[in-house]
Amino acid sequence: MSKPPPSPPSLAELRQEIDSIDSQVHSLLMQRGDIIDRLIRVKKTQEVGSAFRPAREADMMRRLVQRHRGILPLDTVESIWRVIISTFTYVQAPFSVHADISVSEPAMRDSARFHFGFTVPYVSHFNAPAAVEAVAKSKGDLALVSATSSRTPWWVALEPNEAPKIIARLPFVERADHPAALPVFVVSRVADSAMVTEVETWSVRVSGWNAEIARALSPLAEIVTVPDTAFDGAALLVSVTAGHLEKIKSALIAAGASVRSSALVGSHATRYTVPPNGAAKK
């Protein structure tokens, strides 16, 4: 005689399981805080400034995307982890987020809060140069600026060796309905060993710039352009796979432009794109 199937758990039992998990999550976060406290004493990060580790953060986010499953939206998990990372970074070495609101103040604020939470101070600026200048004068602050358009070539200020650099592009996980979809560069001053160099960002100044050249380059790299009427040219911010800048220069010359100068102004991780079916890919 077969045994009857076990009865489903009651609502009270399921809620008790949820309460137990919540308690474990809180306990683990406090344990993480204890480790960060020990890390501060070992590394003395409060004395040396920025605690950003772009390469480590990118690796953490990749592993998060790859292992995620279930009904919890990926956006929610991404935001939770971003806030955890940013808040514990802030605990190690306090910093502020300087945001260029010239593109869209609401969208920029959403991006800052999604990626850095409410604990990190938020400072708005009316243009990108002001936000970058604030970071240049700080020990460990960061700036958020548009990654797709600009009225001024703010990236020229990043050319000197001692200047802050582009360290990340957000959102790291891209999808059509992302709640903080505004593409932004993160500018800060971090150790070279902490950088991720999969995508390089170059400041390139050219002469002979025109719409036809822009169309020729668009399939090869992501480019932000500010016309330079004094030299019949333009200042370009070129995001290209590491080691491929020479292809961009060759394409510029072949299209009729002259390259006046180029300088590496940062780098960032390759982003993940999430298609409608939810499976993440690079």
Short mmCIF file of N, CA and C in Angstrom, two decimals, residues 73-76 78-79 106-107 109-111 114-115 171 173-182:
data_model
loop_
_atom_site.label_atom_id
_atom_site.label_comp_id
_atom_site.label_asym_id
_atom_site.label_seq_id
_atom_site.Cartn_x
_atom_site.Cartn_y
_atom_site.Cartn_z
N PRO A 73 14.21 39.38 -9.85
CA PRO A 73 14.77 40.06 -11.03
C PRO A 73 16.26 40.32 -10.88
N LEU A 74 16.98 40.14 -11.97
CA LEU A 74 18.41 40.36 -11.97
C LEU A 74 18.75 41.80 -11.59
N ASP A 75 17.91 42.77 -12.02
CA ASP A 75 18.15 44.17 -11.67
C ASP A 75 18.19 44.35 -10.16
N THR A 76 17.29 43.67 -9.45
CA THR A 76 17.24 43.79 -8.00
C THR A 76 18.51 43.25 -7.37
N GLU A 78 21.41 42.90 -8.82
CA GLU A 78 22.52 43.78 -9.20
C GLU A 78 22.59 44.99 -8.28
N SER A 79 21.44 45.63 -8.05
CA SER A 79 21.42 46.82 -7.21
C SER A 79 21.81 46.51 -5.77
N PRO A 106 17.22 63.73 -13.21
CA PRO A 106 16.56 62.54 -12.64
C PRO A 106 17.27 61.24 -13.01
N ALA A 107 17.68 61.10 -14.28
CA ALA A 107 18.34 59.87 -14.71
C ALA A 107 19.69 59.70 -14.05
N ARG A 109 20.58 60.95 -11.10
CA ARG A 109 20.34 60.62 -9.69
C ARG A 109 19.93 59.16 -9.54
N ASP A 110 19.08 58.67 -10.45
CA ASP A 110 18.69 57.26 -10.40
C ASP A 110 19.92 56.36 -10.53
N SER A 111 20.82 56.72 -11.45
CA SER A 111 22.04 55.92 -11.64
C SER A 111 22.89 55.92 -10.38
N PHE A 114 21.07 53.85 -7.63
CA PHE A 114 21.03 52.43 -7.95
C PHE A 114 22.40 51.79 -7.70
N HIS A 115 23.47 52.45 -8.11
CA HIS A 115 24.81 51.87 -8.05
C HIS A 115 25.56 52.14 -6.75
N PRO A 171 25.46 51.23 -16.65
CA PRO A 171 25.36 50.01 -15.86
C PRO A 171 26.23 48.89 -16.42
N VAL A 173 25.56 45.64 -16.10
CA VAL A 173 24.62 44.71 -16.72
C VAL A 173 23.61 45.53 -17.51
N GLU A 174 23.61 45.38 -18.82
CA GLU A 174 22.74 46.19 -19.68
C GLU A 174 21.54 45.38 -20.15
N ARG A 175 20.39 46.02 -20.11
CA ARG A 175 19.17 45.42 -20.63
C ARG A 175 18.23 46.54 -21.02
N ALA A 176 17.28 46.24 -21.90
CA ALA A 176 16.41 47.27 -22.47
C ALA A 176 15.60 48.00 -21.39
N ASP A 177 15.18 47.29 -20.34
CA ASP A 177 14.32 47.90 -19.33
C ASP A 177 15.05 48.13 -18.01
N HIS A 178 16.35 48.39 -18.08
CA HIS A 178 17.14 48.60 -16.86
C HIS A 178 16.61 49.83 -16.12
N PRO A 179 16.42 49.74 -14.81
CA PRO A 179 15.87 50.87 -14.04
C PRO A 179 16.84 52.05 -13.92
N ALA A 180 18.12 51.84 -14.19
CA ALA A 180 19.10 52.92 -14.18
C ALA A 180 19.92 52.82 -15.45
N ALA A 181 19.24 53.04 -16.58
CA ALA A 181 19.82 52.72 -17.88
C ALA A 181 20.76 53.78 -18.44
N LEU A 182 20.84 54.95 -17.82
CA LEU A 182 21.69 56.02 -18.35
C LEU A 182 23.13 55.56 -18.42
#
